mmCIF file of N, CA and C in Angstrom:
data_model
loop_
_atom_site.group_PDB
_atom_site.id
_atom_site.type_symbol
_atom_site.label_atom_id
_atom_site.label_comp_id
_atom_site.label_asym_id
_atom_site.label_seq_id
_atom_site.Cartn_x
_atom_site.Cartn_y
_atom_site.Cartn_z
ATOM 1 N N MET A 44 -46.984 29.574 -13.652
ATOM 2 C CA MET A 44 -48.078 28.575 -13.388
ATOM 3 C C MET A 44 -49.410 29.297 -13.351
ATOM 4 N N ASP A 45 -50.375 28.569 -14.084
ATOM 5 C CA ASP A 45 -51.532 29.286 -14.356
ATOM 6 C C ASP A 45 -52.550 28.975 -13.159
ATOM 7 N N PHE A 46 -53.644 29.797 -13.236
ATOM 8 C CA PHE A 46 -54.600 29.626 -12.142
ATOM 9 C C PHE A 46 -55.063 28.174 -11.654
ATOM 10 N N PHE A 47 -55.389 27.406 -12.813
ATOM 11 C CA PHE A 47 -55.934 26.073 -12.418
ATOM 12 C C PHE A 47 -54.866 25.025 -11.824
ATOM 13 N N SER A 48 -53.731 25.358 -12.320
ATOM 14 C CA SER A 48 -52.612 24.344 -11.847
ATOM 15 C C SER A 48 -52.296 24.839 -10.331
ATOM 16 N N GLU A 49 -52.360 26.095 -10.018
ATOM 17 C CA GLU A 49 -52.010 26.485 -8.718
ATOM 18 C C GLU A 49 -53.284 26.001 -7.813
ATOM 19 N N LEU A 50 -54.413 26.142 -8.303
ATOM 20 C CA LEU A 50 -55.555 25.672 -7.571
ATOM 21 C C LEU A 50 -55.494 24.222 -7.219
ATOM 22 N N ILE A 51 -55.221 23.329 -8.198
ATOM 23 C CA ILE A 51 -55.176 21.962 -7.761
ATOM 24 C C ILE A 51 -54.018 21.507 -7.017
ATOM 25 N N GLN A 52 -53.050 22.343 -6.863
ATOM 26 C CA GLN A 52 -51.860 22.081 -6.088
ATOM 27 C C GLN A 52 -51.950 22.709 -4.644
ATOM 28 N N ASN A 53 -52.967 23.411 -4.463
ATOM 29 C CA ASN A 53 -53.379 23.953 -3.038
ATOM 30 C C ASN A 53 -53.716 23.009 -2.105
ATOM 31 N N ARG A 54 -52.792 22.375 -1.306
ATOM 32 C CA ARG A 54 -53.085 21.403 -0.251
ATOM 33 C C ARG A 54 -54.031 21.660 0.614
ATOM 34 N N ILE A 55 -54.067 22.959 1.111
ATOM 35 C CA ILE A 55 -55.126 23.232 2.192
ATOM 36 C C ILE A 55 -56.520 23.322 1.545
ATOM 37 N N LEU A 56 -56.708 23.793 0.357
ATOM 38 C CA LEU A 56 -57.942 23.833 -0.295
ATOM 39 C C LEU A 56 -58.464 22.281 -0.581
ATOM 40 N N ILE A 57 -57.492 21.574 -0.990
ATOM 41 C CA ILE A 57 -57.818 20.250 -1.439
ATOM 42 C C ILE A 57 -58.116 19.394 -0.228
ATOM 43 N N THR A 58 -57.487 19.736 0.879
ATOM 44 C CA THR A 58 -57.767 18.901 2.270
ATOM 45 C C THR A 58 -59.147 19.360 2.696
ATOM 46 N N SER A 59 -59.497 20.738 2.631
ATOM 47 C CA SER A 59 -60.792 21.126 2.903
ATOM 48 C C SER A 59 -61.865 20.424 2.051
ATOM 49 N N ALA A 60 -61.701 20.319 0.824
ATOM 50 C CA ALA A 60 -62.595 19.607 -0.138
ATOM 51 C C ALA A 60 -62.890 18.212 0.098
ATOM 52 N N VAL A 61 -61.743 17.564 0.443
ATOM 53 C CA VAL A 61 -61.725 16.115 0.968
ATOM 54 C C VAL A 61 -62.516 16.026 2.183
ATOM 55 N N GLY A 62 -62.388 16.966 3.057
ATOM 56 C CA GLY A 62 -63.061 16.870 4.400
ATOM 57 C C GLY A 62 -64.661 16.967 4.087
ATOM 58 N N TRP A 63 -64.985 17.762 3.271
ATOM 59 C CA TRP A 63 -66.419 17.923 2.877
ATOM 60 C C TRP A 63 -66.953 16.681 2.067
ATOM 61 N N VAL A 64 -66.314 15.954 1.132
ATOM 62 C CA VAL A 64 -66.679 14.848 0.389
ATOM 63 C C VAL A 64 -66.848 13.788 1.414
ATOM 64 N N VAL A 65 -65.754 13.379 2.234
ATOM 65 C CA VAL A 65 -65.806 12.325 3.107
ATOM 66 C C VAL A 65 -66.966 12.661 4.109
ATOM 67 N N ALA A 66 -67.354 13.686 4.607
ATOM 68 C CA ALA A 66 -68.483 13.912 5.384
ATOM 69 C C ALA A 66 -69.789 13.599 4.637
ATOM 70 N N GLN A 67 -69.901 14.054 3.475
ATOM 71 C CA GLN A 67 -71.218 13.910 2.787
ATOM 72 C C GLN A 67 -71.336 12.390 2.462
ATOM 73 N N VAL A 68 -70.255 11.707 1.965
ATOM 74 C CA VAL A 68 -70.583 10.283 1.686
ATOM 75 C C VAL A 68 -70.704 9.485 3.025
ATOM 76 N N LEU A 69 -70.142 9.837 4.067
ATOM 77 C CA LEU A 69 -70.465 9.171 5.436
ATOM 78 C C LEU A 69 -71.955 9.405 5.773
ATOM 79 N N LYS A 70 -72.225 10.773 5.552
ATOM 80 C CA LYS A 70 -73.688 11.002 5.830
ATOM 81 C C LYS A 70 -74.676 10.227 4.979
ATOM 82 N N THR A 71 -74.323 10.269 3.824
ATOM 83 C CA THR A 71 -75.321 9.402 2.944
ATOM 84 C C THR A 71 -75.287 7.912 3.402
ATOM 85 N N ILE A 72 -74.152 7.278 3.617
ATOM 86 C CA ILE A 72 -74.042 6.030 4.100
ATOM 87 C C ILE A 72 -74.813 5.728 5.380
ATOM 88 N N LEU A 73 -74.720 6.661 6.400
ATOM 89 C CA LEU A 73 -75.414 6.517 7.587
ATOM 90 C C LEU A 73 -76.882 6.722 7.369
ATOM 91 N N TYR A 74 -77.438 7.649 6.579
ATOM 92 C CA TYR A 74 -78.728 7.980 6.454
ATOM 93 C C TYR A 74 -79.343 6.648 5.762
ATOM 94 N N THR A 75 -78.682 6.212 4.800
ATOM 95 C CA THR A 75 -79.165 4.894 3.991
ATOM 96 C C THR A 75 -79.353 3.879 5.104
ATOM 97 N N PHE A 76 -78.383 3.577 5.899
ATOM 98 C CA PHE A 76 -78.409 2.393 6.815
ATOM 99 C C PHE A 76 -79.412 2.635 7.791
ATOM 100 N N PHE A 77 -79.609 3.628 8.431
ATOM 101 C CA PHE A 77 -80.541 3.921 9.440
ATOM 102 C C PHE A 77 -82.131 4.044 8.859
ATOM 103 N N ASN A 78 -82.235 4.682 7.801
ATOM 104 C CA ASN A 78 -83.590 4.872 7.114
ATOM 105 C C ASN A 78 -83.960 3.730 6.082
ATOM 106 N N ARG A 79 -83.112 2.814 5.775
ATOM 107 C CA ARG A 79 -83.231 1.781 4.896
ATOM 108 C C ARG A 79 -83.730 2.348 3.375
ATOM 109 N N GLU A 80 -83.218 3.516 3.093
ATOM 110 C CA GLU A 80 -83.448 4.069 1.797
ATOM 111 C C GLU A 80 -82.451 4.979 1.302
ATOM 112 N N PHE A 81 -82.045 4.938 0.092
ATOM 113 C CA PHE A 81 -81.024 5.883 -0.500
ATOM 114 C C PHE A 81 -81.584 6.952 -0.993
ATOM 115 N N VAL A 82 -81.192 8.274 -0.490
ATOM 116 C CA VAL A 82 -81.674 9.567 -0.979
ATOM 117 C C VAL A 82 -80.429 10.287 -1.568
ATOM 118 N N ALA A 83 -80.523 10.407 -2.840
ATOM 119 C CA ALA A 83 -79.265 11.192 -3.379
ATOM 120 C C ALA A 83 -78.899 12.570 -2.824
ATOM 121 N N GLU A 84 -80.093 13.208 -2.547
ATOM 122 C CA GLU A 84 -79.800 14.599 -2.031
ATOM 123 C C GLU A 84 -78.971 14.574 -0.734
ATOM 124 N N ARG A 85 -78.849 13.659 -0.023
ATOM 125 C CA ARG A 85 -78.061 13.447 1.051
ATOM 126 C C ARG A 85 -76.550 13.697 0.795
ATOM 127 N N LEU A 86 -76.274 13.411 -0.543
ATOM 128 C CA LEU A 86 -74.908 13.448 -0.992
ATOM 129 C C LEU A 86 -74.393 14.930 -1.066
ATOM 130 N N VAL A 87 -75.228 15.926 -1.325
ATOM 131 C CA VAL A 87 -74.921 17.258 -1.320
ATOM 132 C C VAL A 87 -75.639 18.184 -0.308
ATOM 133 N N GLY A 88 -76.746 17.643 0.286
ATOM 134 C CA GLY A 88 -77.674 18.450 1.145
ATOM 135 C C GLY A 88 -77.041 18.673 2.540
ATOM 136 N N GLY A 89 -77.540 19.704 3.129
ATOM 137 C CA GLY A 89 -77.155 20.092 4.523
ATOM 138 C C GLY A 89 -77.817 19.227 5.535
ATOM 139 N N GLY A 90 -77.332 19.491 6.806
ATOM 140 C CA GLY A 90 -78.091 18.560 8.019
ATOM 141 C C GLY A 90 -77.405 17.290 7.961
ATOM 142 N N GLY A 91 -77.649 16.599 9.035
ATOM 143 C CA GLY A 91 -77.445 15.167 9.239
ATOM 144 C C GLY A 91 -76.131 14.833 9.865
ATOM 145 N N MET A 92 -75.816 13.626 10.022
ATOM 146 C CA MET A 92 -74.694 13.174 10.839
ATOM 147 C C MET A 92 -73.672 12.491 9.757
ATOM 148 N N PRO A 93 -72.377 13.078 9.832
ATOM 149 C CA PRO A 93 -71.727 14.046 10.583
ATOM 150 C C PRO A 93 -72.058 15.450 9.910
ATOM 151 N N SER A 94 -71.818 16.547 10.498
ATOM 152 C CA SER A 94 -71.756 17.837 9.960
ATOM 153 C C SER A 94 -70.610 18.042 8.776
ATOM 154 N N SER A 95 -71.191 18.219 7.564
ATOM 155 C CA SER A 95 -70.085 18.444 6.578
ATOM 156 C C SER A 95 -69.459 19.860 6.587
ATOM 157 N N HIS A 96 -70.327 20.727 7.141
ATOM 158 C CA HIS A 96 -69.737 22.110 7.375
ATOM 159 C C HIS A 96 -68.725 22.074 8.370
ATOM 160 N N SER A 97 -68.897 21.377 9.443
ATOM 161 C CA SER A 97 -67.830 21.332 10.550
ATOM 162 C C SER A 97 -66.638 20.628 9.936
ATOM 163 N N ALA A 98 -66.851 19.487 9.328
ATOM 164 C CA ALA A 98 -65.640 18.744 8.702
ATOM 165 C C ALA A 98 -64.932 19.683 7.749
ATOM 166 N N THR A 99 -65.649 20.406 6.924
ATOM 167 C CA THR A 99 -64.896 21.310 6.093
ATOM 168 C C THR A 99 -63.976 22.323 6.718
ATOM 169 N N VAL A 100 -64.585 23.168 7.724
ATOM 170 C CA VAL A 100 -63.862 24.224 8.241
ATOM 171 C C VAL A 100 -62.877 23.705 9.275
ATOM 172 N N CYS A 101 -63.156 22.526 9.940
ATOM 173 C CA CYS A 101 -62.064 22.162 10.829
ATOM 174 C C CYS A 101 -61.057 21.490 10.137
ATOM 175 N N SER A 102 -61.211 20.869 8.903
ATOM 176 C CA SER A 102 -60.016 20.512 8.115
ATOM 177 C C SER A 102 -59.424 21.561 7.523
ATOM 178 N N LEU A 103 -59.974 22.706 7.157
ATOM 179 C CA LEU A 103 -59.096 23.925 6.821
ATOM 180 C C LEU A 103 -58.320 24.447 8.016
ATOM 181 N N ALA A 104 -58.978 24.644 9.079
ATOM 182 C CA ALA A 104 -58.134 25.083 10.340
ATOM 183 C C ALA A 104 -57.157 24.336 10.604
ATOM 184 N N THR A 105 -57.400 22.921 10.590
ATOM 185 C CA THR A 105 -56.220 21.998 11.004
ATOM 186 C C THR A 105 -55.051 21.990 9.932
ATOM 187 N N ALA A 106 -55.401 21.986 8.620
ATOM 188 C CA ALA A 106 -54.569 22.158 7.615
ATOM 189 C C ALA A 106 -53.583 23.440 7.664
ATOM 190 N N CYS A 107 -54.273 24.496 8.039
ATOM 191 C CA CYS A 107 -53.510 25.708 8.231
ATOM 192 C C CYS A 107 -52.644 25.581 9.394
ATOM 193 N N ALA A 108 -53.179 24.951 10.532
ATOM 194 C CA ALA A 108 -52.166 24.774 11.767
ATOM 195 C C ALA A 108 -51.023 23.994 11.404
ATOM 196 N N ILE A 109 -51.106 22.928 10.482
ATOM 197 C CA ILE A 109 -50.147 21.945 10.240
ATOM 198 C C ILE A 109 -49.102 22.808 9.329
ATOM 199 N N GLN A 110 -49.633 23.599 8.167
ATOM 200 C CA GLN A 110 -48.827 24.207 7.235
ATOM 201 C C GLN A 110 -48.138 25.386 7.685
ATOM 202 N N TYR A 111 -48.747 26.230 8.565
ATOM 203 C CA TYR A 111 -48.225 27.492 9.026
ATOM 204 C C TYR A 111 -48.054 27.739 10.463
ATOM 205 N N GLY A 112 -48.504 26.771 11.244
ATOM 206 C CA GLY A 112 -48.260 26.737 12.691
ATOM 207 C C GLY A 112 -49.512 27.439 13.472
ATOM 208 N N ALA A 113 -49.613 27.016 14.661
ATOM 209 C CA ALA A 113 -50.772 27.369 15.450
ATOM 210 C C ALA A 113 -50.640 28.976 16.000
ATOM 211 N N ALA A 114 -49.509 29.516 15.712
ATOM 212 C CA ALA A 114 -49.321 30.983 16.093
ATOM 213 C C ALA A 114 -49.563 31.921 14.680
ATOM 214 N N SER A 115 -49.959 31.361 13.635
ATOM 215 C CA SER A 115 -49.933 32.003 12.386
ATOM 216 C C SER A 115 -51.408 32.677 12.351
ATOM 217 N N PHE A 116 -51.399 33.839 11.576
ATOM 218 C CA PHE A 116 -52.645 34.497 11.310
ATOM 219 C C PHE A 116 -53.583 33.547 10.459
ATOM 220 N N GLU A 117 -53.054 32.727 9.554
ATOM 221 C CA GLU A 117 -53.846 31.902 8.810
ATOM 222 C C GLU A 117 -54.644 30.946 9.699
ATOM 223 N N PHE A 118 -54.039 30.361 10.727
ATOM 224 C CA PHE A 118 -54.715 29.514 11.535
ATOM 225 C C PHE A 118 -55.754 30.152 12.411
ATOM 226 N N ALA A 119 -55.399 31.513 12.946
ATOM 227 C CA ALA A 119 -56.152 32.260 13.734
ATOM 228 C C ALA A 119 -57.503 32.529 12.835
ATOM 229 N N VAL A 120 -57.430 32.976 11.625
ATOM 230 C CA VAL A 120 -58.672 33.324 10.859
ATOM 231 C C VAL A 120 -59.440 32.061 10.571
ATOM 232 N N THR A 121 -58.770 30.930 10.357
ATOM 233 C CA THR A 121 -59.601 29.748 9.962
ATOM 234 C C THR A 121 -60.255 29.232 11.176
ATOM 235 N N ALA A 122 -59.524 29.187 12.210
ATOM 236 C CA ALA A 122 -60.080 28.771 13.507
ATOM 237 C C ALA A 122 -61.519 29.535 13.975
ATOM 238 N N ILE A 123 -61.299 30.789 13.880
ATOM 239 C CA ILE A 123 -62.336 31.693 14.241
ATOM 240 C C ILE A 123 -63.582 31.479 13.281
ATOM 241 N N LEU A 124 -63.224 31.331 11.981
ATOM 242 C CA LEU A 124 -64.285 30.863 10.968
ATOM 243 C C LEU A 124 -64.927 29.544 11.417
ATOM 244 N N ALA A 125 -64.113 28.645 11.746
ATOM 245 C CA ALA A 125 -64.694 27.385 12.144
ATOM 246 C C ALA A 125 -65.696 27.452 13.182
ATOM 247 N N LEU A 126 -65.212 28.287 14.315
ATOM 248 C CA LEU A 126 -66.110 28.327 15.431
ATOM 249 C C LEU A 126 -67.376 29.142 15.082
ATOM 250 N N VAL A 127 -67.323 30.003 14.163
ATOM 251 C CA VAL A 127 -68.603 30.801 13.734
ATOM 252 C C VAL A 127 -69.564 29.796 12.852
ATOM 253 N N VAL A 128 -69.013 28.907 12.074
ATOM 254 C CA VAL A 128 -69.717 28.068 11.199
ATOM 255 C C VAL A 128 -70.425 27.053 12.129
ATOM 256 N N MET A 129 -69.655 26.508 13.081
ATOM 257 C CA MET A 129 -70.235 25.478 13.970
ATOM 258 C C MET A 129 -71.212 26.032 14.898
ATOM 259 N N TYR A 130 -71.009 27.158 15.314
ATOM 260 C CA TYR A 130 -71.937 27.937 16.225
ATOM 261 C C TYR A 130 -73.337 27.997 15.360
ATOM 262 N N ASP A 131 -73.208 28.535 14.190
ATOM 263 C CA ASP A 131 -74.316 28.767 13.384
ATOM 264 C C ASP A 131 -75.031 27.515 13.057
ATOM 265 N N ALA A 132 -74.246 26.299 12.817
ATOM 266 C CA ALA A 132 -74.882 25.085 12.450
ATOM 267 C C ALA A 132 -75.762 24.561 13.616
ATOM 268 N N ILE A 133 -75.250 24.772 14.894
ATOM 269 C CA ILE A 133 -76.037 24.341 15.997
ATOM 270 C C ILE A 133 -77.182 25.257 16.363
ATOM 271 N N GLY A 134 -76.966 26.584 16.202
ATOM 272 C CA GLY A 134 -77.940 27.525 16.670
ATOM 273 C C GLY A 134 -78.885 27.866 15.534
ATOM 274 N N VAL A 135 -78.613 28.741 14.649
ATOM 275 C CA VAL A 135 -79.557 29.367 13.864
ATOM 276 C C VAL A 135 -80.038 28.217 12.850
ATOM 277 N N ARG A 136 -79.125 27.491 12.268
ATOM 278 C CA ARG A 136 -79.564 26.698 11.227
ATOM 279 C C ARG A 136 -80.486 25.453 11.843
ATOM 280 N N GLN A 137 -80.188 25.018 13.056
ATOM 281 C CA GLN A 137 -80.983 24.008 13.695
ATOM 282 C C GLN A 137 -82.363 24.486 13.921
ATOM 283 N N GLU A 138 -82.426 25.704 14.392
ATOM 284 C CA GLU A 138 -83.871 26.339 14.634
ATOM 285 C C GLU A 138 -84.530 26.580 13.407
ATOM 286 N N THR A 139 -83.857 26.918 12.225
ATOM 287 C CA THR A 139 -84.484 26.967 10.980
ATOM 288 C C THR A 139 -85.161 25.558 10.605
ATOM 289 N N GLY A 140 -84.406 24.443 10.751
ATOM 290 C CA GLY A 140 -85.032 23.117 10.536
ATOM 291 C C GLY A 140 -86.122 22.856 11.328
ATOM 292 N N LYS A 141 -86.116 23.079 12.661
ATOM 293 C CA LYS A 141 -87.245 22.939 13.600
ATOM 294 C C LYS A 141 -88.429 23.607 13.127
ATOM 295 N N GLN A 142 -88.370 24.969 12.691
ATOM 296 C CA GLN A 142 -89.447 25.759 12.175
ATOM 297 C C GLN A 142 -89.922 25.150 10.804
ATOM 298 N N ALA A 143 -89.108 24.692 10.072
ATOM 299 C CA ALA A 143 -89.445 24.067 8.754
ATOM 300 C C ALA A 143 -90.370 22.745 9.009
ATOM 301 N N LYS A 144 -89.926 22.073 10.026
ATOM 302 C CA LYS A 144 -90.883 20.864 10.317
ATOM 303 C C LYS A 144 -92.123 21.269 10.846
ATOM 304 N N VAL A 145 -92.215 22.255 11.836
ATOM 305 C CA VAL A 145 -93.564 22.713 12.317
ATOM 306 C C VAL A 145 -94.380 23.242 11.219
ATOM 307 N N LEU A 146 -93.842 24.121 10.211
ATOM 308 C CA LEU A 146 -94.514 24.672 9.058
ATOM 309 C C LEU A 146 -95.028 23.553 8.055
ATOM 310 N N ASN A 147 -94.194 22.563 7.892
ATOM 311 C CA ASN A 147 -94.600 21.311 7.000
ATOM 312 C C ASN A 147 -95.640 20.674 7.733
ATOM 313 N N ASP A 148 -95.691 20.544 9.016
ATOM 314 C CA ASP A 148 -96.819 19.698 9.725
ATOM 315 C C ASP A 148 -98.000 20.415 9.612
ATOM 316 N N MET A 149 -97.976 21.731 9.830
ATOM 317 C CA MET A 149 -99.178 22.621 9.661
ATOM 318 C C MET A 149 -99.651 22.627 8.184
ATOM 319 N N VAL A 150 -98.869 22.645 7.288
ATOM 320 C CA VAL A 150 -99.503 22.588 5.961
ATOM 321 C C VAL A 150 -100.137 21.143 5.746
ATOM 322 N N GLU A 151 -99.595 20.092 6.141
ATOM 323 C CA GLU A 151 -100.155 18.792 6.019
ATOM 324 C C GLU A 151 -101.493 18.840 6.782
ATOM 325 N N LEU A 152 -101.595 19.314 7.991
ATOM 326 C CA LEU A 152 -102.735 19.381 8.795
ATOM 327 C C LEU A 152 -103.797 20.095 7.984
ATOM 328 N N PHE A 153 -103.552 21.341 7.451
ATOM 329 C CA PHE A 153 -104.481 22.084 6.750
ATOM 330 C C PHE A 153 -105.029 21.339 5.612
ATOM 331 N N SER A 154 -103.980 20.547 4.753
ATOM 332 C CA SER A 154 -104.479 19.809 3.591
ATOM 333 C C SER A 154 -105.375 18.770 3.962
ATOM 334 N N HIS A 155 -105.310 18.173 5.122
ATOM 335 C CA HIS A 155 -106.333 17.203 5.547
ATOM 336 C C HIS A 155 -107.675 17.745 5.980
ATOM 337 N N MET A 156 -107.541 19.059 6.260
ATOM 338 C CA MET A 156 -108.750 19.760 6.634
ATOM 339 C C MET A 156 -109.495 20.322 5.318
ATOM 340 N N GLY A 157 -108.855 20.033 4.244
ATOM 341 C CA GLY A 157 -109.613 20.510 3.028
ATOM 342 C C GLY A 157 -109.171 21.751 2.509
ATOM 343 N N LYS A 158 -108.156 22.384 3.147
ATOM 344 C CA LYS A 158 -107.592 23.739 2.862
ATOM 345 C C LYS A 158 -106.524 23.584 1.743
ATOM 346 N N ASP A 159 -106.596 24.269 0.669
ATOM 347 C CA ASP A 159 -105.705 24.227 -0.348
ATOM 348 C C ASP A 159 -104.707 25.263 -0.107
ATOM 349 N N MET A 160 -103.486 24.932 0.193
ATOM 350 C CA MET A 160 -102.364 25.832 0.683
ATOM 351 C C MET A 160 -101.733 26.303 -0.396
ATOM 352 N N ASP A 161 -101.791 25.708 -1.622
ATOM 353 C CA ASP A 161 -101.211 26.019 -2.860
ATOM 354 C C ASP A 161 -99.623 26.287 -2.625
ATOM 355 N N ILE A 162 -99.087 25.244 -2.062
ATOM 356 C CA ILE A 162 -97.581 25.103 -1.761
ATOM 357 C C ILE A 162 -97.090 24.088 -2.477
ATOM 358 N N GLU A 163 -96.171 24.197 -3.354
ATOM 359 C CA GLU A 163 -95.628 23.231 -4.412
ATOM 360 C C GLU A 163 -94.591 22.273 -3.718
ATOM 361 N N LYS A 164 -93.840 22.771 -2.758
ATOM 362 C CA LYS A 164 -92.743 22.147 -2.245
ATOM 363 C C LYS A 164 -92.587 22.280 -0.759
ATOM 364 N N GLN A 165 -92.505 21.315 -0.010
ATOM 365 C CA GLN A 165 -92.124 21.394 1.316
ATOM 366 C C GLN A 165 -90.911 22.066 1.762
ATOM 367 N N LEU A 166 -90.736 22.758 2.873
ATOM 368 C CA LEU A 166 -89.456 23.330 3.259
ATOM 369 C C LEU A 166 -88.463 22.322 3.723
ATOM 370 N N LYS A 167 -87.189 22.603 3.487
ATOM 371 C CA LYS A 167 -86.229 21.684 3.931
ATOM 372 C C LYS A 167 -86.104 21.570 5.419
ATOM 373 N N GLU A 168 -86.108 20.375 6.017
ATOM 374 C CA GLU A 168 -86.000 20.281 7.330
ATOM 375 C C GLU A 168 -84.633 19.968 7.816
ATOM 376 N N PHE A 169 -83.720 19.353 6.947
ATOM 377 C CA PHE A 169 -82.430 19.170 7.146
ATOM 378 C C PHE A 169 -81.499 20.228 6.848
ATOM 379 N N VAL A 170 -81.384 21.138 7.801
ATOM 380 C CA VAL A 170 -80.446 22.343 7.409
ATOM 381 C C VAL A 170 -79.650 22.574 8.559
ATOM 382 N N GLY A 171 -79.887 22.104 9.854
ATOM 383 C CA GLY A 171 -79.002 22.410 11.037
ATOM 384 C C GLY A 171 -78.652 21.074 11.621
ATOM 385 N N HIS A 172 -77.880 21.243 12.643
ATOM 386 C CA HIS A 172 -77.131 20.054 13.209
ATOM 387 C C HIS A 172 -77.320 20.104 14.864
ATOM 388 N N THR A 173 -77.205 18.934 15.285
ATOM 389 C CA THR A 173 -77.265 18.773 16.916
ATOM 390 C C THR A 173 -75.764 18.950 17.123
ATOM 391 N N PRO A 174 -75.589 19.120 18.542
ATOM 392 C CA PRO A 174 -74.086 19.259 18.958
ATOM 393 C C PRO A 174 -73.267 18.132 18.657
ATOM 394 N N LEU A 175 -73.859 16.926 18.749
ATOM 395 C CA LEU A 175 -73.161 15.638 18.379
ATOM 396 C C LEU A 175 -72.694 15.648 16.930
ATOM 397 N N GLN A 176 -73.596 16.002 15.978
ATOM 398 C CA GLN A 176 -73.313 15.944 14.591
ATOM 399 C C GLN A 176 -72.133 16.848 14.304
ATOM 400 N N VAL A 177 -72.202 18.086 14.978
ATOM 401 C CA VAL A 177 -71.095 19.104 14.751
ATOM 402 C C VAL A 177 -69.800 18.581 15.318
ATOM 403 N N LEU A 178 -69.810 18.033 16.455
ATOM 404 C CA LEU A 178 -68.579 17.416 17.073
ATOM 405 C C LEU A 178 -68.069 16.285 16.235
ATOM 406 N N ALA A 179 -68.988 15.425 15.753
ATOM 407 C CA ALA A 179 -68.488 14.260 14.801
ATOM 408 C C ALA A 179 -67.987 14.880 13.631
ATOM 409 N N GLY A 180 -68.435 15.952 13.014
ATOM 410 C CA GLY A 180 -67.969 16.564 11.782
ATOM 411 C C GLY A 180 -66.490 17.255 12.157
ATOM 412 N N ALA A 181 -66.418 17.760 13.187
ATOM 413 C CA ALA A 181 -65.146 18.536 13.647
ATOM 414 C C ALA A 181 -64.040 17.453 13.865
ATOM 415 N N ILE A 182 -64.397 16.519 14.475
ATOM 416 C CA ILE A 182 -63.402 15.317 14.594
ATOM 417 C C ILE A 182 -63.046 14.847 13.260
ATOM 418 N N LEU A 183 -63.990 14.459 12.470
ATOM 419 C CA LEU A 183 -63.754 13.974 11.224
ATOM 420 C C LEU A 183 -62.724 14.911 10.215
ATOM 421 N N GLY A 184 -63.075 16.220 10.376
ATOM 422 C CA GLY A 184 -62.197 17.204 9.663
ATOM 423 C C GLY A 184 -60.834 17.215 10.104
ATOM 424 N N ILE A 185 -60.655 17.260 11.443
ATOM 425 C CA ILE A 185 -59.389 17.173 12.009
ATOM 426 C C ILE A 185 -58.489 15.934 11.571
ATOM 427 N N ILE A 186 -59.168 14.763 11.588
ATOM 428 C CA ILE A 186 -58.505 13.603 11.323
ATOM 429 C C ILE A 186 -58.196 13.698 9.639
ATOM 430 N N THR A 187 -59.241 13.995 8.879
ATOM 431 C CA THR A 187 -58.996 14.151 7.415
ATOM 432 C C THR A 187 -57.858 15.113 7.267
ATOM 433 N N ALA A 188 -57.657 16.329 7.844
ATOM 434 C CA ALA A 188 -56.606 17.205 7.602
ATOM 435 C C ALA A 188 -55.196 16.491 7.986
ATOM 436 N N VAL A 189 -55.143 15.723 9.193
ATOM 437 C CA VAL A 189 -54.003 15.211 9.499
ATOM 438 C C VAL A 189 -53.441 14.135 8.689
ATOM 439 N N ILE A 190 -54.467 13.284 8.022
ATOM 440 C CA ILE A 190 -54.148 12.389 7.043
ATOM 441 C C ILE A 190 -53.595 12.902 5.747
ATOM 442 N N THR A 191 -54.318 13.868 5.302
ATOM 443 C CA THR A 191 -54.016 14.462 3.950
ATOM 444 C C THR A 191 -52.865 15.362 3.931
ATOM 445 N N MET A 192 -52.603 16.020 4.960
ATOM 446 C CA MET A 192 -51.409 16.912 5.150
ATOM 447 C C MET A 192 -50.249 16.192 5.676
ATOM 448 N N GLY A 193 -50.439 15.060 6.115
ATOM 449 C CA GLY A 193 -49.349 14.307 6.705
ATOM 450 C C GLY A 193 -48.282 13.747 5.736
#
């Protein structure tokens, strides 16, 4: 069997990818509904509801638990990875988004004061997640894995 055949037959990998896609599509739909505008970047961008990072790693961990059992090293590794990713999404990445918002506001304020900041592009503010967004992504990932692995 060649590499690509093995790759597309890897149920755990496919399950994780499906978790990411479902979260990104749902995130885009929710963003469009609440903001009354479609932003294509939401289909691939970070931040927002639900967390696609959480959905991806939780579908990965759940798929490993289903495939190899909760006592397996595969589940242990993926569960720890999921916890690290979700912790990072709530902590470091959320703070980065808050800082980007403050810096963008400062640049705008300075621009109104007539200062040329010579900044071509604003910093991305959608990089982190609230605990609710991470929880929603985790639940979505678990459900996705149960459905796709079942």
